[in-house]
mmCIF file with all atom_site columns, C-alpha atoms and ligand atoms in Angstrom:
data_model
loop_
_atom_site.group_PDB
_atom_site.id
_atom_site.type_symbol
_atom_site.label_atom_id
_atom_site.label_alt_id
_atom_site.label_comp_id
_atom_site.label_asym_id
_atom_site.label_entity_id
_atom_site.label_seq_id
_atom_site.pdbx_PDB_ins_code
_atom_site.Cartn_x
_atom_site.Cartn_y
_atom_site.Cartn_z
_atom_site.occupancy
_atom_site.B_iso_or_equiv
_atom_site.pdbx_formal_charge
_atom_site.auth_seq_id
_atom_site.auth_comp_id
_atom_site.auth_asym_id
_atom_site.auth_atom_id
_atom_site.pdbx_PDB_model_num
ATOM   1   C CA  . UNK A 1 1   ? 0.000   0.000  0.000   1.00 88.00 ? 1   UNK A CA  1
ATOM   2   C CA  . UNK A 1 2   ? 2.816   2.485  0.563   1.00 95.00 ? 2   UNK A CA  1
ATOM   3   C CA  . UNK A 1 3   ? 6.745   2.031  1.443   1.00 97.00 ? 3   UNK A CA  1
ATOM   4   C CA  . UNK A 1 4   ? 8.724   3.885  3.582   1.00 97.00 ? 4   UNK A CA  1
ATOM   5   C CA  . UNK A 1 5   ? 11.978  5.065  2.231   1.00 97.00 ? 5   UNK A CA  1
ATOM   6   C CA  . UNK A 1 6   ? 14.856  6.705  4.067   1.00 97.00 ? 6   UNK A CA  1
ATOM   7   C CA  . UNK A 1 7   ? 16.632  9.193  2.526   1.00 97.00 ? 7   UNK A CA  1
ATOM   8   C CA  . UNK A 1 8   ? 20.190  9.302  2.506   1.00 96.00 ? 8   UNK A CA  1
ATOM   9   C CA  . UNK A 1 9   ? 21.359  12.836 4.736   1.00 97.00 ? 9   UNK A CA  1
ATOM   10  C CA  . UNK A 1 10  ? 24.685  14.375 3.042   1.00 96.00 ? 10  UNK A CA  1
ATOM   11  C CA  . UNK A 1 11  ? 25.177  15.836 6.371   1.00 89.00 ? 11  UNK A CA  1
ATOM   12  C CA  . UNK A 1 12  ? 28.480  17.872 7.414   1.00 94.00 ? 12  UNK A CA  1
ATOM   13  C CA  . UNK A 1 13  ? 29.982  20.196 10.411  1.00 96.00 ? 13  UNK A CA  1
ATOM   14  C CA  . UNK A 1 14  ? 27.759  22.888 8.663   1.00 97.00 ? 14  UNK A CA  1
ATOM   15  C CA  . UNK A 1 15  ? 24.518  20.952 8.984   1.00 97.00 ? 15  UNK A CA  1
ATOM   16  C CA  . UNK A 1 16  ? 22.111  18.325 6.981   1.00 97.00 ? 16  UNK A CA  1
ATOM   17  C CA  . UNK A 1 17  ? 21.195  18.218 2.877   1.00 97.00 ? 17  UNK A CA  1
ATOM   18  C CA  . UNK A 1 18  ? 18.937  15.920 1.584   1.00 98.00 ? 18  UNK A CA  1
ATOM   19  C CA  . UNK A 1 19  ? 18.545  15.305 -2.573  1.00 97.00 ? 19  UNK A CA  1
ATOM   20  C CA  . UNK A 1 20  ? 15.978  14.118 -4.296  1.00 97.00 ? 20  UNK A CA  1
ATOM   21  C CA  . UNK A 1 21  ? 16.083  12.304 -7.922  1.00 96.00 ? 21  UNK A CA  1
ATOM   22  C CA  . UNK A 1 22  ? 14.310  10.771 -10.515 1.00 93.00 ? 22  UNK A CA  1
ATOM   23  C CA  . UNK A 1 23  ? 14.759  6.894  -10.674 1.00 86.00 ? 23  UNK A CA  1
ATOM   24  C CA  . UNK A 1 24  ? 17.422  7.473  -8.293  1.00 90.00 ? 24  UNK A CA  1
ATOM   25  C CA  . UNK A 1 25  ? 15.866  7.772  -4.782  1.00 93.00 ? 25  UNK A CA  1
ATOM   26  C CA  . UNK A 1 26  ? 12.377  8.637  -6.031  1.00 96.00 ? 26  UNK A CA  1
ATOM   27  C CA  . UNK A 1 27  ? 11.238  5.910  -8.236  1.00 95.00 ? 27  UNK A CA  1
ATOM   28  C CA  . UNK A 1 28  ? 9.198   7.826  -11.005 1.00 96.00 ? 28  UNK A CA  1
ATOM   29  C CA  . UNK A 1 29  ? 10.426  10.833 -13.173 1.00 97.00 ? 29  UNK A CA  1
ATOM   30  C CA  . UNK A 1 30  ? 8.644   13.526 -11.394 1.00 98.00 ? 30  UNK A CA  1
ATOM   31  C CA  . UNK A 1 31  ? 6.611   15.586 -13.274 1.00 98.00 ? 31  UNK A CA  1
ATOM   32  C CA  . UNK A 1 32  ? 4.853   18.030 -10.844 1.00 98.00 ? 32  UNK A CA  1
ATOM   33  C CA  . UNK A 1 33  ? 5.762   19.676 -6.736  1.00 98.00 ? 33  UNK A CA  1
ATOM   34  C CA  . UNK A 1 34  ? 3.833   21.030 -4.301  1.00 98.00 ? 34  UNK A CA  1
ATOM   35  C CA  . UNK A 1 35  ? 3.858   21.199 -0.725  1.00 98.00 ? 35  UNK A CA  1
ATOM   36  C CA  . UNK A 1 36  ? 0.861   21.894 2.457   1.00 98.00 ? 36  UNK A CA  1
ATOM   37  C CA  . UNK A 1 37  ? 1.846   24.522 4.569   1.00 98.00 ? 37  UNK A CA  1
ATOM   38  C CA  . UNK A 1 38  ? 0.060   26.506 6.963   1.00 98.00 ? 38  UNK A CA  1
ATOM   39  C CA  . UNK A 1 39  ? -2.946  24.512 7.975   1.00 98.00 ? 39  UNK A CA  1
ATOM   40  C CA  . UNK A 1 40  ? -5.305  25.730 9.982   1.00 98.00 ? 40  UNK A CA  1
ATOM   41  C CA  . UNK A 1 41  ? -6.079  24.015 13.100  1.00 97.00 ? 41  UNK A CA  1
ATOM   42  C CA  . UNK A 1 42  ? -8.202  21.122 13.004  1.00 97.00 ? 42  UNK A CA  1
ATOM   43  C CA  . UNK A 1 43  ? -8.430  20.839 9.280   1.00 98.00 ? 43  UNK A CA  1
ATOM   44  C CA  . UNK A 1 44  ? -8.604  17.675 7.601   1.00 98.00 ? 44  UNK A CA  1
ATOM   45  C CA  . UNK A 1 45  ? -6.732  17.282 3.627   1.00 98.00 ? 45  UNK A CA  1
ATOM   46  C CA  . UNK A 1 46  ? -6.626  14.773 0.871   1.00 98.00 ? 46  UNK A CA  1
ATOM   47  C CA  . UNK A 1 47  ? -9.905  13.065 1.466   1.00 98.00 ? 47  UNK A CA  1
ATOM   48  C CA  . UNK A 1 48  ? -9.692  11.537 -1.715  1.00 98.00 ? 48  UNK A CA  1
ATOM   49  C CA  . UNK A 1 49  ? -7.568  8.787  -4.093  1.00 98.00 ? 49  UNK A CA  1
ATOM   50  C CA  . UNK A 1 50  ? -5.975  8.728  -7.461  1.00 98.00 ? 50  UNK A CA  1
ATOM   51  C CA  . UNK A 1 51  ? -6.558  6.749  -10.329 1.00 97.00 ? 51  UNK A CA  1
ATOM   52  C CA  . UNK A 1 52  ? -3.358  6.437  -11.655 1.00 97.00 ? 52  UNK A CA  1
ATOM   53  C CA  . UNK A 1 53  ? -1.024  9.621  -10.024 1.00 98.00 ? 53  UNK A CA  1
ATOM   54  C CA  . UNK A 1 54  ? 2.178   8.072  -7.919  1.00 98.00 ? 54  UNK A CA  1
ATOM   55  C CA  . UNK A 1 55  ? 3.014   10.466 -5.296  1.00 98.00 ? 55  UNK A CA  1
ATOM   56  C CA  . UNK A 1 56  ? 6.093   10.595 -2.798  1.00 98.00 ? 56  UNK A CA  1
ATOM   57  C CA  . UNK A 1 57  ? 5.742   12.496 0.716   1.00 98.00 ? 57  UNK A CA  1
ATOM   58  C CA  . UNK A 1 58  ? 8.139   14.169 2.851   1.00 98.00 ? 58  UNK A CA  1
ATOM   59  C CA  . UNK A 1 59  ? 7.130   15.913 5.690   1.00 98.00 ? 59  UNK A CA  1
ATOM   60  C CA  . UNK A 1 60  ? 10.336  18.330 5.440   1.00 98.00 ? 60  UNK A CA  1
ATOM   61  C CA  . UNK A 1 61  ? 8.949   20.510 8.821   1.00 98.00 ? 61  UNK A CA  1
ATOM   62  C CA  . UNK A 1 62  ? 7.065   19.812 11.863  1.00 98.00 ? 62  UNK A CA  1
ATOM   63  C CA  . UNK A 1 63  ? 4.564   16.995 11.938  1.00 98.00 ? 63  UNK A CA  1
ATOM   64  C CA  . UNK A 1 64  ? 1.214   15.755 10.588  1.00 98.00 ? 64  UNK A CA  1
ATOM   65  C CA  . UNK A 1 65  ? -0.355  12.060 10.191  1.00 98.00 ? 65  UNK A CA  1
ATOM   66  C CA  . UNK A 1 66  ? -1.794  10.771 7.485   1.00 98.00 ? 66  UNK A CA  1
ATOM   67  C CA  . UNK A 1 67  ? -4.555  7.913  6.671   1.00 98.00 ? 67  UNK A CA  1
ATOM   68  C CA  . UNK A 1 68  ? -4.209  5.169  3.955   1.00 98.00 ? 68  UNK A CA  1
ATOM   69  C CA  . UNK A 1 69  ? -6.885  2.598  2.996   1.00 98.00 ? 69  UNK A CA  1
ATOM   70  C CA  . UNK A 1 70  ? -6.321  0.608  0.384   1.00 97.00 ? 70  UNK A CA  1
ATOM   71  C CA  . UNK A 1 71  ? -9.781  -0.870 0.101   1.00 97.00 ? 71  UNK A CA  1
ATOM   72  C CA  . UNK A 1 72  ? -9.214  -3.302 3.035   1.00 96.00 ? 72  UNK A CA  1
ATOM   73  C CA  . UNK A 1 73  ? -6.995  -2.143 5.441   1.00 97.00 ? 73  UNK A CA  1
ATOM   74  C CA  . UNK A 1 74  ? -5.811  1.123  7.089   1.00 98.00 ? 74  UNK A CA  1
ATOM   75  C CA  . UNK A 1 75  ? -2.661  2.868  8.676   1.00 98.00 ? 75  UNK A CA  1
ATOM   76  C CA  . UNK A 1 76  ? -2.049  5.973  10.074  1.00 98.00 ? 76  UNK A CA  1
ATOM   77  C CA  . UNK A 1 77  ? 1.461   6.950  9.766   1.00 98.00 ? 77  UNK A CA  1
ATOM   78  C CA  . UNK A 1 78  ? 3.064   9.620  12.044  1.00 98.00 ? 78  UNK A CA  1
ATOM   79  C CA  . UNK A 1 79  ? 4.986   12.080 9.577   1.00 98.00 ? 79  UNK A CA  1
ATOM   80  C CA  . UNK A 1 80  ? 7.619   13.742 11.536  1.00 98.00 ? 80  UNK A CA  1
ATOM   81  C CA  . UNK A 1 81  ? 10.757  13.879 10.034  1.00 98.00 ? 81  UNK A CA  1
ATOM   82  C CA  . UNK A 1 82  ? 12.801  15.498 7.185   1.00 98.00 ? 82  UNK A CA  1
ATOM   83  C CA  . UNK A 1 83  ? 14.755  12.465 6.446   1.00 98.00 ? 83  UNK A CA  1
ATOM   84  C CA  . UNK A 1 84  ? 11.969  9.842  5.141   1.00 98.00 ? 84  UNK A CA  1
ATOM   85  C CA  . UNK A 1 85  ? 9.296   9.796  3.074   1.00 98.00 ? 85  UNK A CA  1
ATOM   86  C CA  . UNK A 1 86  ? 6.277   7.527  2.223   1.00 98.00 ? 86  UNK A CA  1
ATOM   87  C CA  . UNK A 1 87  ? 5.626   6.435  -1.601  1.00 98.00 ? 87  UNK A CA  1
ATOM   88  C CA  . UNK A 1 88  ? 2.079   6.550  -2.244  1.00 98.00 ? 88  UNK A CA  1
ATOM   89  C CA  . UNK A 1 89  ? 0.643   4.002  -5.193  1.00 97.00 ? 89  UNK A CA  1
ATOM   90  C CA  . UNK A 1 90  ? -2.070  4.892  -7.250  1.00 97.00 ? 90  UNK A CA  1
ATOM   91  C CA  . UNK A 1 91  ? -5.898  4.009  -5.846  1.00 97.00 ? 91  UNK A CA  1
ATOM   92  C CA  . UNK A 1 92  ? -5.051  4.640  -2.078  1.00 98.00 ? 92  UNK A CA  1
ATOM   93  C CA  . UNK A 1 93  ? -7.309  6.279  0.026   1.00 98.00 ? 93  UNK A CA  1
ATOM   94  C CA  . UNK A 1 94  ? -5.865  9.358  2.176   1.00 98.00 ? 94  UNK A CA  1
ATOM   95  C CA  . UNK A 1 95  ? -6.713  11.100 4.545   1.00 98.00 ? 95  UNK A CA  1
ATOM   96  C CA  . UNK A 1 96  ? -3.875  13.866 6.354   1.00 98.00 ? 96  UNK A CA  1
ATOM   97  C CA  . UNK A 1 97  ? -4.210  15.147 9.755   1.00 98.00 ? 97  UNK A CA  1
ATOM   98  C CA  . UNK A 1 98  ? -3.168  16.756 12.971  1.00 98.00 ? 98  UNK A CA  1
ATOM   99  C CA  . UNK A 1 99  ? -0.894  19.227 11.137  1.00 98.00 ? 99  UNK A CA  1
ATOM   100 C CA  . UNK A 1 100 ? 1.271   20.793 13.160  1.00 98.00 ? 100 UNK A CA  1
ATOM   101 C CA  . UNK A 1 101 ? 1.730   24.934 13.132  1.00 98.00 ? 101 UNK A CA  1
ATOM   102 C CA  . UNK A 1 102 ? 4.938   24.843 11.018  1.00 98.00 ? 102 UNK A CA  1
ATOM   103 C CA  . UNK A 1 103 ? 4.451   21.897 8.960   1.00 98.00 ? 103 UNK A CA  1
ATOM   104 C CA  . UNK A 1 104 ? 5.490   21.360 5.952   1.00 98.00 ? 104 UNK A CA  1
ATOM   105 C CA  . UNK A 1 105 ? 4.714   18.923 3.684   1.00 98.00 ? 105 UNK A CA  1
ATOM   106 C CA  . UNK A 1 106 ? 6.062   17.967 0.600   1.00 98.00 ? 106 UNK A CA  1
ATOM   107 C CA  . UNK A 1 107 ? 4.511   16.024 -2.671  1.00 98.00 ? 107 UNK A CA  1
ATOM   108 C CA  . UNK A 1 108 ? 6.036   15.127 -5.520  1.00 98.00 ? 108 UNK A CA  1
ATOM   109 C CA  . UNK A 1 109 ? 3.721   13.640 -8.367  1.00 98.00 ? 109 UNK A CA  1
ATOM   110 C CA  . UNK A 1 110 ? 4.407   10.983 -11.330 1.00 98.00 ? 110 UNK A CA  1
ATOM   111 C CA  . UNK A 1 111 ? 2.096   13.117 -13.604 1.00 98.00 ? 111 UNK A CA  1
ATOM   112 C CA  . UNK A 1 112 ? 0.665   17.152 -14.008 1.00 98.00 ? 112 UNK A CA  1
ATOM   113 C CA  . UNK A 1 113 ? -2.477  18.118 -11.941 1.00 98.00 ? 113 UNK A CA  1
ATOM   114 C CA  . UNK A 1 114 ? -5.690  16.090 -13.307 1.00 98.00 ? 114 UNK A CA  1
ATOM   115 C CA  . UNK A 1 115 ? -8.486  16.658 -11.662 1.00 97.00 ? 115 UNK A CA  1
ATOM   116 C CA  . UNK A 1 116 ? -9.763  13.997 -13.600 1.00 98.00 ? 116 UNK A CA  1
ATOM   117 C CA  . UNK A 1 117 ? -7.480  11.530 -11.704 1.00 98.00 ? 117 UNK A CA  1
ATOM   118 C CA  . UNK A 1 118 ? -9.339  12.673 -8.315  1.00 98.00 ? 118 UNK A CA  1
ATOM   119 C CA  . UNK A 1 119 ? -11.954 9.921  -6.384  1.00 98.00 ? 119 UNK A CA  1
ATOM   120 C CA  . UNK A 1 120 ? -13.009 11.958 -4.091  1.00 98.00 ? 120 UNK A CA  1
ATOM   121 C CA  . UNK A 1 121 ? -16.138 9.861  -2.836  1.00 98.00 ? 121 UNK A CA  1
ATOM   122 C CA  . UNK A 1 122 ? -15.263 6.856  -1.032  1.00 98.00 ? 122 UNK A CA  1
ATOM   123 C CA  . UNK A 1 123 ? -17.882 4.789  -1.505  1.00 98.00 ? 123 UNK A CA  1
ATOM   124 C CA  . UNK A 1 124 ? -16.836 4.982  -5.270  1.00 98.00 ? 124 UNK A CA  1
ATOM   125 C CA  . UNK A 1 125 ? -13.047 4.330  -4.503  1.00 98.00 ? 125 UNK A CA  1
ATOM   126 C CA  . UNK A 1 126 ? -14.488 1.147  -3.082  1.00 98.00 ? 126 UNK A CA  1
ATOM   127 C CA  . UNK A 1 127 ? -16.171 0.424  -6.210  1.00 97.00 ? 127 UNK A CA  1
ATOM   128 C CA  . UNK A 1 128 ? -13.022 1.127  -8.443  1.00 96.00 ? 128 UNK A CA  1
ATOM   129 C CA  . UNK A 1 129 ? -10.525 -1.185 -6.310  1.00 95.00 ? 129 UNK A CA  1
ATOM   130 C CA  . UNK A 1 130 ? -13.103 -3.950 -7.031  1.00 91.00 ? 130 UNK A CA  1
ATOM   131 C CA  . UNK A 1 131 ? -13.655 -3.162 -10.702 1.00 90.00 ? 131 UNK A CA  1
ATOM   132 C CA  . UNK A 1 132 ? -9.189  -3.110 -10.596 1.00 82.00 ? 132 UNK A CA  1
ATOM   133 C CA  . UNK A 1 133 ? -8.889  -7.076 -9.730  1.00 78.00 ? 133 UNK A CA  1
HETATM 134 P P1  . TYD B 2 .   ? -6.615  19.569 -3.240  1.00 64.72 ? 201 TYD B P1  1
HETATM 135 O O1  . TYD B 2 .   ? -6.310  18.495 -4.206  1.00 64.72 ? 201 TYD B O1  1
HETATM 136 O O2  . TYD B 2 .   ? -8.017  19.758 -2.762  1.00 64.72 ? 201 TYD B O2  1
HETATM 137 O O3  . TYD B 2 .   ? -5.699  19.410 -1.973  1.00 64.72 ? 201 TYD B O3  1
HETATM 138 P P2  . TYD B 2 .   ? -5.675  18.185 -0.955  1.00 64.72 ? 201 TYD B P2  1
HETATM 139 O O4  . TYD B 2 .   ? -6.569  17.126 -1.511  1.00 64.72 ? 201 TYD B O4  1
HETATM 140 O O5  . TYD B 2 .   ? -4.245  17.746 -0.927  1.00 64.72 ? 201 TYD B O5  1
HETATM 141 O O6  . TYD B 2 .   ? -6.174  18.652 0.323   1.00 64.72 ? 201 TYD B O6  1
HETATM 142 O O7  . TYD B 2 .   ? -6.099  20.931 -3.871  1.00 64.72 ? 201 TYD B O7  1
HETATM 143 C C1  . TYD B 2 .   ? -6.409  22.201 -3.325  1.00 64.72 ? 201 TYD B C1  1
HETATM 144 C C2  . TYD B 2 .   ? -6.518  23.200 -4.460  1.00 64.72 ? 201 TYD B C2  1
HETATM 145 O O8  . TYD B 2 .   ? -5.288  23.323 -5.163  1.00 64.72 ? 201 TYD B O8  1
HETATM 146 C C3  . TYD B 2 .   ? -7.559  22.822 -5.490  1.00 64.72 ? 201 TYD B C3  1
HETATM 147 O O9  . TYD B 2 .   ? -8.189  24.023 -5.898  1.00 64.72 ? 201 TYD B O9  1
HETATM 148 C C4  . TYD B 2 .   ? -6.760  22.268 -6.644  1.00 64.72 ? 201 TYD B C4  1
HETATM 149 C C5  . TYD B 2 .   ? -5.449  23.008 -6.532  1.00 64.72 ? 201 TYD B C5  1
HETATM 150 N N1  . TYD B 2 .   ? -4.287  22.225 -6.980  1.00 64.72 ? 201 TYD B N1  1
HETATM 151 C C6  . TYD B 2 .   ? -3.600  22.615 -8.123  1.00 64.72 ? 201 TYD B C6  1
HETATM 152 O O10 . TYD B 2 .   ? -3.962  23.586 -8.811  1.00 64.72 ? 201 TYD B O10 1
HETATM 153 N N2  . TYD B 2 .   ? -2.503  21.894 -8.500  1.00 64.72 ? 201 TYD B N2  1
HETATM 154 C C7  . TYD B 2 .   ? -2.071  20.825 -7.792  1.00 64.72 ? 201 TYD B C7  1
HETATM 155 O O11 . TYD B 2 .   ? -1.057  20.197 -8.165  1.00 64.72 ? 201 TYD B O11 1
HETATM 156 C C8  . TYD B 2 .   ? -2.797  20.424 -6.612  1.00 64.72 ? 201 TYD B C8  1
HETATM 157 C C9  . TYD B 2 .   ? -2.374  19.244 -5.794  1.00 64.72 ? 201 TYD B C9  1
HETATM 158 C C10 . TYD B 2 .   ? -3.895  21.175 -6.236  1.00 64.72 ? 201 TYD B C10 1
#
């Protein structure tokens, strides 16, 4: 449903750098970046899976958690950290939360925006994971 991957810190006296690359440590040629940031309190994003999109996740500042069903199960993952980041298949269900004030959080995308690519009912994400097997 979704892998963690840690990402290798080039770190020195001066401090941390982290580098991101296609088909290197991010395993899609990335087409499209964007990134949450101040979220008010309480609010609830994504909501909502993707047909075909890949995404990768990187919560480069504070915290938030984040949802994933896959049809049949669900995780919430605790997203605190700079240093890894969660790759996100197509046709998972997700749901982010409990953002912190200063967080951050990163997305890089396997294709341009589509809004055509959006399930944003559940009940019909359901219905396309069984029409998928
Ligand atoms: P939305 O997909 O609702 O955010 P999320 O599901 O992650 O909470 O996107 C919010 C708004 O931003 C919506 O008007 C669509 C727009 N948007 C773009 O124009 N380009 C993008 O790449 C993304 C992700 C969103």
């Amino acid at each position: 449903m979704y892998k963690i991957i840690d990402l290798d810190i080039k770190g020195d006296e001066r401090g941390s750098l982290i580098a991101l690359e296609d088909n290197s440590n991010i395993p899609f040629k990335i087409k499209r970046v964007y990134y949450i940031f101040d979220t008010k309190k309480g609010v609830k994003r994504g909501l909502h899976a993707h047909r075909r999109l890949k995404q990768f996740l990187i919560c480069v500042s504070g915290s938030c958690k984040i949802l994933l069903d896959n049809g049949y199960r669900q995780e919430n993952i605790y997203l605190n950290t700079p240093t890894k980041g969660i790759l996100l298949d197509s046709l998972i269900w997700r749901e982010m939360y409990d953002f912190s004030r200063d967080c951050v959080l990163v997305v890089l995308a396997n294709e341009y925006y589509d809004k055509d690519d959006y399930i944003n009912d559940y009940q019909s994400f359901l219905k396309e994971i069984k029409t998928n097997e």
